[in-house]
PDB file of C-alpha atoms in Angstrom:
ATOM      1  CA  MET Q 160       0.000   0.000   0.000  1.00 81.00           C
ATOM      2  CA  GLY Q 161       0.980   3.626  -0.449  1.00 96.00           C
ATOM      3  CA  LYS Q 162       2.068   6.253   2.043  1.00 98.00           C
ATOM      4  CA  MET Q 163       0.243   9.593   1.983  1.00 98.00           C
ATOM      5  CA  LEU Q 164       1.377  12.883   3.500  1.00 98.00           C
ATOM      6  CA  ILE Q 165      -1.469  15.364   3.820  1.00 98.00           C
ATOM      7  CA  PHE Q 166      -0.895  19.041   4.482  1.00 98.00           C
ATOM      8  CA  GLY Q 167      -3.961  20.267   6.347  1.00 98.00           C
ATOM      9  CA  MET Q 168      -6.008  17.496   7.957  1.00 97.00           C
ATOM     10  CA  GLY Q 169      -9.308  19.326   7.694  1.00 97.00           C
ATOM     11  CA  TYR Q 170     -12.830  18.035   7.144  1.00 97.00           C
ATOM     12  CA  THR Q 171     -12.340  16.636   3.635  1.00 98.00           C
ATOM     13  CA  ALA Q 172      -8.802  15.400   4.206  1.00 98.00           C
ATOM     14  CA  GLN Q 173      -9.868  13.442   7.283  1.00 98.00           C
ATOM     15  CA  VAL Q 174     -12.522  11.608   5.255  1.00 98.00           C
ATOM     16  CA  LEU Q 175      -9.894  10.775   2.635  1.00 98.00           C
ATOM     17  CA  ALA Q 176      -7.443   9.621   5.318  1.00 98.00           C
ATOM     18  CA  ARG Q 177     -10.034   7.273   6.824  1.00 98.00           C
ATOM     19  CA  ALA Q 178     -10.783   5.773   3.415  1.00 98.00           C
ATOM     20  CA  LEU Q 179      -7.092   5.195   2.715  1.00 98.00           C
ATOM     21  CA  ARG Q 180      -6.324   3.729   6.131  1.00 98.00           C
ATOM     22  CA  ALA Q 181      -9.240   1.341   5.731  1.00 97.00           C
ATOM     23  CA  THR Q 182      -7.421  -0.200   2.765  1.00 97.00           C
ATOM     24  CA  GLY Q 183      -4.042  -0.408   4.477  1.00 97.00           C
ATOM     25  CA  TRP Q 184      -2.464   2.920   3.590  1.00 98.00           C
ATOM     26  CA  GLU Q 185      -0.145   4.748   5.966  1.00 98.00           C
ATOM     27  CA  VAL Q 186      -1.300   8.356   6.306  1.00 98.00           C
ATOM     28  CA  HIS Q 187       0.405  11.232   8.094  1.00 98.00           C
ATOM     29  CA  GLY Q 188      -0.705  14.832   8.148  1.00 98.00           C
ATOM     30  CA  THR Q 189      -0.287  18.319   9.516  1.00 98.00           C
ATOM     31  CA  GLY Q 190      -2.916  20.334  11.347  1.00 94.00           C
ATOM     32  CA  SER Q 191      -4.834  19.880  14.570  1.00 91.00           C
ATOM     33  CA  ALA Q 192      -6.127  16.457  13.458  1.00 95.00           C
ATOM     34  CA  GLY Q 193      -2.738  15.371  12.144  1.00 96.00           C
ATOM     35  CA  ASP Q 194       0.344  13.911  13.757  1.00 97.00           C
ATOM     36  CA  ILE Q 195       2.962  16.350  12.428  1.00 98.00           C
ATOM     37  CA  ALA Q 196       3.383  20.041  13.236  1.00 98.00           C
ATOM     38  CA  PHE Q 197       3.500  22.119  10.054  1.00 98.00           C
ATOM     39  CA  ALA Q 198       6.361  24.215  11.426  1.00 97.00           C
ATOM     40  CA  ASP Q 199       8.439  21.153  12.334  1.00 98.00           C
ATOM     41  CA  ARG Q 200      10.548  21.102   9.175  1.00 98.00           C
ATOM     42  CA  ALA Q 201      12.542  18.038  10.161  1.00 98.00           C
ATOM     43  CA  ALA Q 202       9.384  15.995  10.809  1.00 98.00           C
ATOM     44  CA  VAL Q 203       7.686  17.210   7.620  1.00 98.00           C
ATOM     45  CA  GLU Q 204      10.721  16.460   5.472  1.00 97.00           C
ATOM     46  CA  ALA Q 205      11.102  13.025   7.071  1.00 97.00           C
ATOM     47  CA  ALA Q 206       7.468  12.237   6.269  1.00 97.00           C
ATOM     48  CA  LEU Q 207       7.932  13.590   2.759  1.00 97.00           C
ATOM     49  CA  ALA Q 208      10.971  11.378   2.234  1.00 97.00           C
ATOM     50  CA  GLY Q 209       8.898   8.314   3.050  1.00 97.00           C
ATOM     51  CA  ALA Q 210       5.768   9.307   1.151  1.00 98.00           C
ATOM     52  CA  SER Q 211       4.568   7.992  -2.185  1.00 98.00           C
ATOM     53  CA  HIS Q 212       1.700  10.515  -2.400  1.00 98.00           C
ATOM     54  CA  VAL Q 213       1.376  14.121  -1.185  1.00 98.00           C
ATOM     55  CA  LEU Q 214      -1.848  16.134  -0.919  1.00 98.00           C
ATOM     56  CA  SER Q 215      -2.447  19.707   0.192  1.00 98.00           C
ATOM     57  CA  SER Q 216      -5.830  20.872   1.386  1.00 98.00           C
ATOM     58  CA  VAL Q 217      -4.432  24.090   2.878  1.00 98.00           C
ATOM     59  CA  PRO Q 218      -6.127  27.233   1.511  1.00 95.00           C
ATOM     60  CA  PRO Q 219      -4.093  30.238   0.414  1.00 95.00           C
ATOM     61  CA  ALA Q 220      -3.235  32.868   2.970  1.00 92.00           C
ATOM     62  CA  ARG Q 221      -5.702  35.732   3.232  1.00 84.00           C
ATOM     63  CA  GLU Q 222      -3.005  38.169   2.179  1.00 82.00           C
ATOM     64  CA  GLY Q 223      -1.978  35.939  -0.739  1.00 85.00           C
ATOM     65  CA  GLY Q 224       0.545  33.164  -1.181  1.00 93.00           C
ATOM     66  CA  ASP Q 225       0.248  29.450  -0.505  1.00 97.00           C
ATOM     67  CA  PRO Q 226       1.657  28.401   2.898  1.00 97.00           C
ATOM     68  CA  VAL Q 227       2.587  24.895   1.747  1.00 98.00           C
ATOM     69  CA  LEU Q 228       4.273  25.993  -1.452  1.00 98.00           C
ATOM     70  CA  ASP Q 229       6.029  28.846   0.317  1.00 97.00           C
ATOM     71  CA  SER Q 230       7.450  26.548   3.009  1.00 98.00           C
ATOM     72  CA  TYR Q 231       7.826  23.186   1.267  1.00 98.00           C
ATOM     73  CA  GLY Q 232       7.225  23.638  -2.457  1.00 98.00           C
ATOM     74  CA  PRO Q 233      10.827  23.017  -3.569  1.00 97.00           C
ATOM     75  CA  ALA Q 234      11.090  19.992  -1.259  1.00 97.00           C
ATOM     76  CA  ILE Q 235       7.876  18.504  -2.662  1.00 98.00           C
ATOM     77  CA  ALA Q 236       8.977  19.090  -6.250  1.00 97.00           C
ATOM     78  CA  ALA Q 237      12.348  17.438  -5.582  1.00 96.00           C
ATOM     79  CA  SER Q 238      10.985  14.556  -3.515  1.00 95.00           C
ATOM     80  CA  GLY Q 239      10.303  12.157  -6.361  1.00 93.00           C
ATOM     81  CA  VAL Q 240       6.842  11.216  -5.038  1.00 96.00           C
ATOM     82  CA  GLU Q 241       4.687   9.525  -7.646  1.00 96.00           C
ATOM     83  CA  TRP Q 242       1.544  11.606  -7.041  1.00 98.00           C
ATOM     84  CA  ILE Q 243       0.865  15.184  -5.924  1.00 98.00           C
ATOM     85  CA  GLY Q 244      -2.623  16.573  -5.306  1.00 98.00           C
ATOM     86  CA  TYR Q 245      -4.157  19.911  -4.370  1.00 98.00           C
ATOM     87  CA  LEU Q 246      -7.721  20.635  -3.237  1.00 98.00           C
ATOM     88  CA  SER Q 247      -8.788  23.846  -4.943  1.00 98.00           C
ATOM     89  CA  SER Q 248     -12.180  25.512  -5.443  1.00 96.00           C
ATOM     90  CA  THR Q 249     -14.599  26.029  -8.323  1.00 96.00           C
ATOM     91  CA  GLY Q 250     -14.655  29.612  -7.068  1.00 94.00           C
ATOM     92  CA  VAL Q 251     -11.686  30.185  -9.389  1.00 95.00           C
ATOM     93  CA  TYR Q 252     -14.184  30.301 -12.290  1.00 95.00           C
ATOM     94  CA  GLY Q 253     -16.001  33.339 -10.935  1.00 93.00           C
ATOM     95  CA  ASP Q 254     -19.525  34.200 -12.032  1.00 93.00           C
ATOM     96  CA  ALA Q 255     -20.676  32.393 -15.189  1.00 94.00           C
ATOM     97  CA  GLY Q 256     -24.230  33.728 -15.167  1.00 94.00           C
ATOM     98  CA  GLY Q 257     -25.560  30.239 -14.535  1.00 95.00           C
ATOM     99  CA  ALA Q 258     -23.740  28.700 -17.504  1.00 97.00           C
ATOM    100  CA  TRP Q 259     -21.825  25.426 -17.374  1.00 98.00           C
ATOM    101  CA  VAL Q 260     -18.087  25.597 -16.733  1.00 98.00           C
ATOM    102  CA  ASP Q 261     -15.532  22.854 -17.283  1.00 98.00           C
ATOM    103  CA  GLU Q 262     -11.789  22.746 -16.697  1.00 98.00           C
ATOM    104  CA  SER Q 263     -11.121  24.751 -19.878  1.00 97.00           C
ATOM    105  CA  ALA Q 264     -13.078  27.777 -18.610  1.00 97.00           C
ATOM    106  CA  PRO Q 265     -11.124  30.940 -17.760  1.00 95.00           C
ATOM    107  CA  VAL Q 266     -10.107  31.374 -14.133  1.00 96.00           C
ATOM    108  CA  GLY Q 267      -9.235  34.379 -12.033  1.00 90.00           C
ATOM    109  CA  THR Q 268     -12.276  36.535 -12.791  1.00 79.00           C
ATOM    110  CA  GLY Q 269     -14.083  35.919  -9.487  1.00 70.00           C
ATOM    111  CA  ARG Q 270     -13.715  36.830  -5.836  1.00 74.00           C
ATOM    112  CA  ARG Q 271     -11.086  34.155  -5.158  1.00 77.00           C
ATOM    113  CA  SER Q 272      -7.967  35.697  -6.675  1.00 89.00           C
ATOM    114  CA  ALA Q 273      -5.688  34.191  -4.005  1.00 93.00           C
ATOM    115  CA  ARG Q 274      -7.185  30.745  -4.615  1.00 94.00           C
ATOM    116  CA  THR Q 275      -6.671  31.145  -8.360  1.00 95.00           C
ATOM    117  CA  ALA Q 276      -3.028  32.073  -7.842  1.00 95.00           C
ATOM    118  CA  ALA Q 277      -2.520  29.032  -5.601  1.00 97.00           C
ATOM    119  CA  ASP Q 278      -4.339  26.763  -8.069  1.00 97.00           C
ATOM    120  CA  LEU Q 279      -2.045  27.865 -10.894  1.00 97.00           C
ATOM    121  CA  ALA Q 280       1.067  27.691  -8.716  1.00 98.00           C
ATOM    122  CA  TRP Q 281       0.353  24.069  -7.802  1.00 98.00           C
ATOM    123  CA  GLN Q 282      -0.161  23.201 -11.458  1.00 98.00           C
ATOM    124  CA  ALA Q 283       3.253  24.701 -12.214  1.00 98.00           C
ATOM    125  CA  LEU Q 284       5.013  22.812  -9.414  1.00 98.00           C
ATOM    126  CA  SER Q 285       5.310  19.462 -11.177  1.00 95.00           C
ATOM    127  CA  PRO Q 286       3.966  17.582 -14.207  1.00 92.00           C
ATOM    128  CA  GLU Q 287       2.528  15.025 -11.757  1.00 91.00           C
ATOM    129  CA  VAL Q 288       0.131  17.420 -10.015  1.00 98.00           C
ATOM    130  CA  ARG Q 289      -3.611  16.762  -9.872  1.00 98.00           C
ATOM    131  CA  VAL Q 290      -5.723  19.797  -8.969  1.00 98.00           C
ATOM    132  CA  PHE Q 291      -9.253  19.094  -7.743  1.00 98.00           C
ATOM    133  CA  ARG Q 292     -11.666  22.014  -8.038  1.00 98.00           C
ATOM    134  CA  LEU Q 293     -14.443  21.585  -5.498  1.00 98.00           C
ATOM    135  CA  PRO Q 294     -17.825  23.323  -5.177  1.00 97.00           C
ATOM    136  CA  ASP Q 295     -19.894  23.545  -1.986  1.00 96.00           C
ATOM    137  CA  ILE Q 296     -18.922  20.540   0.174  1.00 98.00           C
ATOM    138  CA  TYR Q 297     -21.418  18.715   2.355  1.00 98.00           C
ATOM    139  CA  GLY Q 298     -21.390  15.554   4.444  1.00 98.00           C
ATOM    140  CA  PRO Q 299     -21.877  14.288   8.008  1.00 97.00           C
ATOM    141  CA  GLY Q 300     -22.247  17.184  10.415  1.00 95.00           C
ATOM    142  CA  ARG Q 301     -21.991  19.700   7.601  1.00 96.00           C
ATOM    143  CA  SER Q 302     -25.124  19.707   5.471  1.00 97.00           C
ATOM    144  CA  ALA Q 303     -28.463  21.405   4.932  1.00 97.00           C
ATOM    145  CA  LEU Q 304     -29.920  18.902   7.395  1.00 98.00           C
ATOM    146  CA  ASP Q 305     -27.749  20.305  10.165  1.00 97.00           C
ATOM    147  CA  ARG Q 306     -28.528  23.917   9.254  1.00 95.00           C
ATOM    148  CA  VAL Q 307     -32.274  23.316   9.099  1.00 97.00           C
ATOM    149  CA  ALA Q 308     -32.249  21.346  12.353  1.00 96.00           C
ATOM    150  CA  ALA Q 309     -30.280  24.081  14.110  1.00 95.00           C
ATOM    151  CA  GLY Q 310     -32.471  26.888  12.781  1.00 93.00           C
ATOM    152  CA  ARG Q 311     -29.590  28.367  10.792  1.00 90.00           C
ATOM    153  CA  ALA Q 312     -30.920  27.680   7.293  1.00 92.00           C
ATOM    154  CA  HIS Q 313     -32.499  30.302   5.099  1.00 89.00           C
ATOM    155  CA  ARG Q 314     -34.088  30.617   1.692  1.00 94.00           C
ATOM    156  CA  ILE Q 315     -33.277  33.600  -0.495  1.00 94.00           C
ATOM    157  CA  ASP Q 316     -35.635  34.759  -3.234  1.00 94.00           C
ATOM    158  CA  LEU Q 317     -33.153  34.412  -6.111  1.00 91.00           C
ATOM    159  CA  PRO Q 318     -34.899  31.968  -8.483  1.00 88.00           C
ATOM    160  CA  GLU Q 319     -32.178  32.111 -11.150  1.00 89.00           C
ATOM    161  CA  GLN Q 320     -29.315  31.398  -8.744  1.00 91.00           C
ATOM    162  CA  VAL Q 321     -27.657  28.025  -9.347  1.00 95.00           C
ATOM    163  CA  PHE Q 322     -24.798  26.310  -7.506  1.00 93.00           C
ATOM    164  CA  SER Q 323     -22.990  22.990  -7.663  1.00 97.00           C
ATOM    165  CA  ARG Q 324     -22.119  20.850  -4.672  1.00 98.00           C
ATOM    166  CA  VAL Q 325     -20.389  17.564  -3.838  1.00 98.00           C
ATOM    167  CA  HIS Q 326     -20.583  15.009  -1.042  1.00 98.00           C
ATOM    168  CA  VAL Q 327     -17.326  14.738   0.889  1.00 98.00           C
ATOM    169  CA  GLU Q 328     -17.144  10.982   0.301  1.00 98.00           C
ATOM    170  CA  ASP Q 329     -17.292  11.587  -3.450  1.00 98.00           C
ATOM    171  CA  ILE Q 330     -14.305  13.908  -3.152  1.00 98.00           C
ATOM    172  CA  ALA Q 331     -12.373  11.134  -1.435  1.00 98.00           C
ATOM    173  CA  SER Q 332     -13.316   8.620  -4.124  1.00 98.00           C
ATOM    174  CA  GLY Q 333     -12.347  11.084  -6.863  1.00 98.00           C
ATOM    175  CA  VAL Q 334      -8.927  11.686  -5.319  1.00 98.00           C
ATOM    176  CA  ILE Q 335      -8.363   7.939  -4.978  1.00 98.00           C
ATOM    177  CA  ALA Q 336      -9.492   7.340  -8.571  1.00 98.00           C
ATOM    178  CA  SER Q 337      -6.845   9.809  -9.746  1.00 98.00           C
ATOM    179  CA  PHE Q 338      -4.031   7.645  -8.375  1.00 98.00           C
ATOM    180  CA  ASP Q 339      -4.284   5.585 -11.567  1.00 96.00           C
ATOM    181  CA  GLY Q 340      -5.311   8.462 -13.827  1.00 97.00           C
ATOM    182  CA  PRO Q 341      -3.432  11.189 -15.690  1.00 98.00           C
ATOM    183  CA  PRO Q 342      -2.350  14.409 -13.987  1.00 98.00           C
ATOM    184  CA  GLY Q 343      -4.258  17.606 -14.643  1.00 98.00           C
ATOM    185  CA  VAL Q 344      -7.219  19.606 -13.386  1.00 98.00           C
ATOM    186  CA  TYR Q 345     -10.493  17.931 -12.388  1.00 98.00           C
ATOM    187  CA  ASN Q 346     -13.842  19.287 -11.288  1.00 98.00           C
ATOM    188  CA  LEU Q 347     -15.391  17.032  -8.658  1.00 98.00           C
ATOM    189  CA  ALA Q 348     -19.068  18.006  -8.519  1.00 98.00           C
ATOM    190  CA  ASP Q 349     -22.350  16.147  -8.532  1.00 98.00           C
ATOM    191  CA  ASP Q 350     -24.655  15.849 -11.542  1.00 98.00           C
ATOM    192  CA  LEU Q 351     -27.395  18.289 -10.525  1.00 98.00           C
ATOM    193  CA  PRO Q 352     -26.529  21.946 -10.008  1.00 98.00           C
ATOM    194  CA  CYS Q 353     -29.529  23.736  -8.521  1.00 96.00           C
ATOM    195  CA  GLY Q 354     -30.610  26.615  -6.359  1.00 94.00           C
ATOM    196  CA  GLN Q 355     -29.828  26.497  -2.657  1.00 94.00           C
ATOM    197  CA  ASN Q 356     -33.526  26.759  -1.841  1.00 96.00           C
ATOM    198  CA  ALA Q 357     -34.224  23.330  -3.333  1.00 97.00           C
ATOM    199  CA  VAL Q 358     -31.626  21.760  -1.059  1.00 98.00           C
ATOM    200  CA  ILE Q 359     -32.997  23.492   2.040  1.00 97.00           C
ATOM    201  CA  GLU Q 360     -36.544  22.457   1.150  1.00 98.00           C
ATOM    202  CA  GLU Q 361     -35.508  18.822   0.683  1.00 98.00           C
ATOM    203  CA  ALA Q 362     -33.694  18.853   4.022  1.00 98.00           C
ATOM    204  CA  ALA Q 363     -36.777  20.265   5.737  1.00 98.00           C
ATOM    205  CA  ARG Q 364     -38.950  17.609   4.106  1.00 98.00           C
ATOM    206  CA  LEU Q 365     -36.662  14.818   5.297  1.00 97.00           C
ATOM    207  CA  LEU Q 366     -36.711  16.238   8.830  1.00 97.00           C
ATOM    208  CA  GLY Q 367     -40.483  16.697   8.785  1.00 96.00           C
ATOM    209  CA  VAL Q 368     -40.356  20.417   9.544  1.00 97.00           C
ATOM    210  CA  PRO Q 369     -41.531  23.489   7.599  1.00 97.00           C
ATOM    211  CA  PRO Q 370     -38.861  25.123   5.429  1.00 97.00           C
ATOM    212  CA  PRO Q 371     -37.607  28.502   6.609  1.00 95.00           C
ATOM    213  CA  PRO Q 372     -39.390  31.556   5.200  1.00 95.00           C
ATOM    214  CA  MET Q 373     -38.426  32.987   1.837  1.00 95.00           C
ATOM    215  CA  LEU Q 374     -36.482  36.223   2.229  1.00 94.00           C
ATOM    216  CA  THR Q 375     -35.225  38.878  -0.113  1.00 92.00           C
ATOM    217  CA  LEU Q 376     -31.497  39.442  -0.212  1.00 88.00           C
ATOM    218  CA  GLU Q 377     -32.010  42.653   1.766  1.00 87.00           C
ATOM    219  CA  GLN Q 378     -34.177  40.995   4.426  1.00 89.00           C
ATOM    220  CA  ALA Q 379     -31.615  38.241   4.944  1.00 85.00           C
ATOM    221  CA  ASN Q 380     -29.059  40.731   6.309  1.00 84.00           C
ATOM    222  CA  LEU Q 381     -26.206  38.577   5.029  1.00 82.00           C
ATOM    223  CA  SER Q 382     -22.598  38.918   6.056  1.00 84.00           C
ATOM    224  CA  PRO Q 383     -20.111  40.080   3.398  1.00 84.00           C
ATOM    225  CA  MET Q 384     -18.902  36.478   3.071  1.00 80.00           C
ATOM    226  CA  ALA Q 385     -22.414  35.154   2.458  1.00 80.00           C
ATOM    227  CA  LEU Q 386     -23.202  37.990   0.059  1.00 83.00           C
ATOM    228  CA  ALA Q 387     -20.123  37.054  -1.956  1.00 81.00           C
ATOM    229  CA  PHE Q 388     -21.446  33.488  -2.140  1.00 81.00           C
ATOM    230  CA  TYR Q 389     -24.682  34.731  -3.722  1.00 85.00           C
ATOM    231  CA  ALA Q 390     -22.841  37.044  -6.117  1.00 85.00           C
ATOM    232  CA  GLU Q 391     -21.731  34.082  -8.268  1.00 91.00           C
ATOM    233  CA  ASN Q 392     -23.853  31.736 -10.341  1.00 93.00           C
ATOM    234  CA  ARG Q 393     -22.565  28.717 -12.274  1.00 96.00           C
ATOM    235  CA  ARG Q 394     -23.029  25.051 -13.091  1.00 98.00           C
ATOM    236  CA  VAL Q 395     -19.914  22.880 -12.756  1.00 98.00           C
ATOM    237  CA  ALA Q 396     -19.376  20.039 -15.250  1.00 98.00           C
ATOM    238  CA  ASN Q 397     -17.753  16.817 -14.035  1.00 98.00           C
ATOM    239  CA  GLY Q 398     -17.293  15.007 -17.361  1.00 98.00           C
ATOM    240  CA  ARG Q 399     -13.502  15.093 -17.386  1.00 98.00           C
ATOM    241  CA  ALA Q 400     -13.206  13.239 -14.077  1.00 98.00           C
ATOM    242  CA  ARG Q 401     -15.751  10.698 -15.266  1.00 98.00           C
ATOM    243  CA  ARG Q 402     -13.951  10.102 -18.568  1.00 98.00           C
ATOM    244  CA  LEU Q 403     -10.318  10.140 -17.489  1.00 98.00           C
ATOM    245  CA  LEU Q 404     -10.541   8.814 -13.937  1.00 98.00           C
ATOM    246  CA  GLY Q 405     -13.533   6.527 -14.224  1.00 98.00           C
ATOM    247  CA  TRP Q 406     -15.003   8.471 -11.302  1.00 98.00           C
ATOM    248  CA  LYS Q 407     -18.695   8.027 -10.599  1.00 97.00           C
ATOM    249  CA  PRO Q 408     -20.190   9.899  -7.641  1.00 98.00           C
ATOM    250  CA  ALA Q 409     -22.000   7.680  -5.166  1.00 98.00           C
ATOM    251  CA  PHE Q 410     -24.315  10.642  -4.523  1.00 98.00           C
ATOM    252  CA  PRO Q 411     -25.106  12.029  -8.012  1.00 98.00           C
ATOM    253  CA  THR Q 412     -27.519  14.630  -6.609  1.00 98.00           C
ATOM    254  CA  TYR Q 413     -28.235  16.302  -3.294  1.00 98.00           C
ATOM    255  CA  ARG Q 414     -31.316  14.095  -2.919  1.00 98.00           C
ATOM    256  CA  GLU Q 415     -29.326  10.861  -2.583  1.00 98.00           C
ATOM    257  CA  GLY Q 416     -26.755  12.593  -0.390  1.00 98.00           C
ATOM    258  CA  LEU Q 417     -29.296  14.047   2.037  1.00 98.00           C
ATOM    259  CA  ARG Q 418     -31.280  10.808   2.212  1.00 98.00           C
ATOM    260  CA  ASP Q 419     -28.126   8.894   3.122  1.00 97.00           C
ATOM    261  CA  LEU Q 420     -27.179  11.461   5.751  1.00 98.00           C
ATOM    262  CA  ARG Q 421     -30.693  11.396   7.201  1.00 97.00           C
ATOM    263  CA  ALA Q 422     -30.538   7.617   7.468  1.00 95.00           C
ATOM    264  CA  SER Q 423     -27.171   7.679   9.238  1.00 90.00           C
ATOM    265  CA  THR Q 424     -27.509  10.781  11.435  1.00 76.00           C
ATOM    266  CA  ARG Q 425     -30.220  12.313  13.591  1.00 70.00           C
ATOM    267  CA  PRO Q 426     -29.755  16.086  13.865  1.00 65.00           C
ATOM    268  CA  THR Q 427     -31.453  17.596  16.920  1.00 62.00           C
ATOM    269  CA  ILE Q 428     -34.107  20.033  15.780  1.00 61.00           C
ATOM    270  CA  ALA Q 429     -33.896  23.391  17.496  1.00 54.00           C
ATOM    271  CA  SER Q 430     -37.026  24.848  19.053  1.00 42.00           C
ATOM    272  CA  ALA Q 431     -36.050  28.406  18.169  1.00 38.00           C
ATOM    273  CA  ALA Q 432     -37.249  30.099  15.006  1.00 37.00           C
ATOM    274  CA  PRO Q 433     -34.871  29.873  12.032  1.00 35.00           C
ATOM    275  CA  ALA Q 434     -32.229  32.569  11.832  1.00 36.00           C
ATOM    276  CA  SER Q 435     -32.539  35.032   8.982  1.00 34.00           C
ATOM    277  CA  ALA Q 436     -29.095  34.358   7.572  1.00 33.00           C
ATOM    278  CA  SER Q 437     -26.339  31.788   7.547  1.00 32.00           C
ATOM    279  CA  THR Q 438     -22.630  32.469   7.249  1.00 30.00           C
ATOM    280  CA  ASP Q 439     -21.371  28.930   7.036  1.00 29.00           C
ATOM    281  CA  GLN Q 440     -21.589  28.576   3.262  1.00 27.00           C
ATOM    282  CA  ARG Q 441     -18.735  28.888   0.840  1.00 28.00           C
TER     283      ARG Q 441
END
């Protein structure tokens, strides 16, 4: 089995690590859920020397620059590992007015200029790099079910607004599928982009509670971060990952994903009225 070094053992990376360990992989990582301190250069370089695969899920710094590339980029490039991966964002595509975007679409026109710069820098690091562009991520403990149950969900009256999303387990399976696939850029998204309201309504239906009230953008009193989320509108195509990696999402739409989460989790429904806005969306 392989040996994976993960920079940034966050939500998605932990799901990937569990999947790999279940098949006999050795996985080490930095971050609070990892076993290596990012600043411990000796430990990081020792893990890198023994790794066959390296993945970064660390976002760019707010002021610009990629912390992993800045600290360890040359070491990763010179390590001779057989596979390098980077978890990026479909936010690099910016606003497409609801149109479909694939990996050939222009990047750098949206709000995520630092992410775009990091995305391109990872591509330039080595011919073996795989960049995974991810839309809104959901999964256990982090879904519309949890927001509705906690009274933090909201519906915004923007009928033309469309987003893509992906179940965290489908990200893990896409990354694993790329081990035997060609390097390059891959969108990992489900098959049914849709408005956020449809997802919230389905979550409420599964929980047996009324959906939150429909609000205008002004009534929602959104934070700047949430407003930026609603300023972009696009559908993300996943055909390249399907063709070149043989990837097939286990949860092709939010309906299958939410049903599975409802069957495996039981969010506690809050008694308070739903909040008018949520800030936990990307």
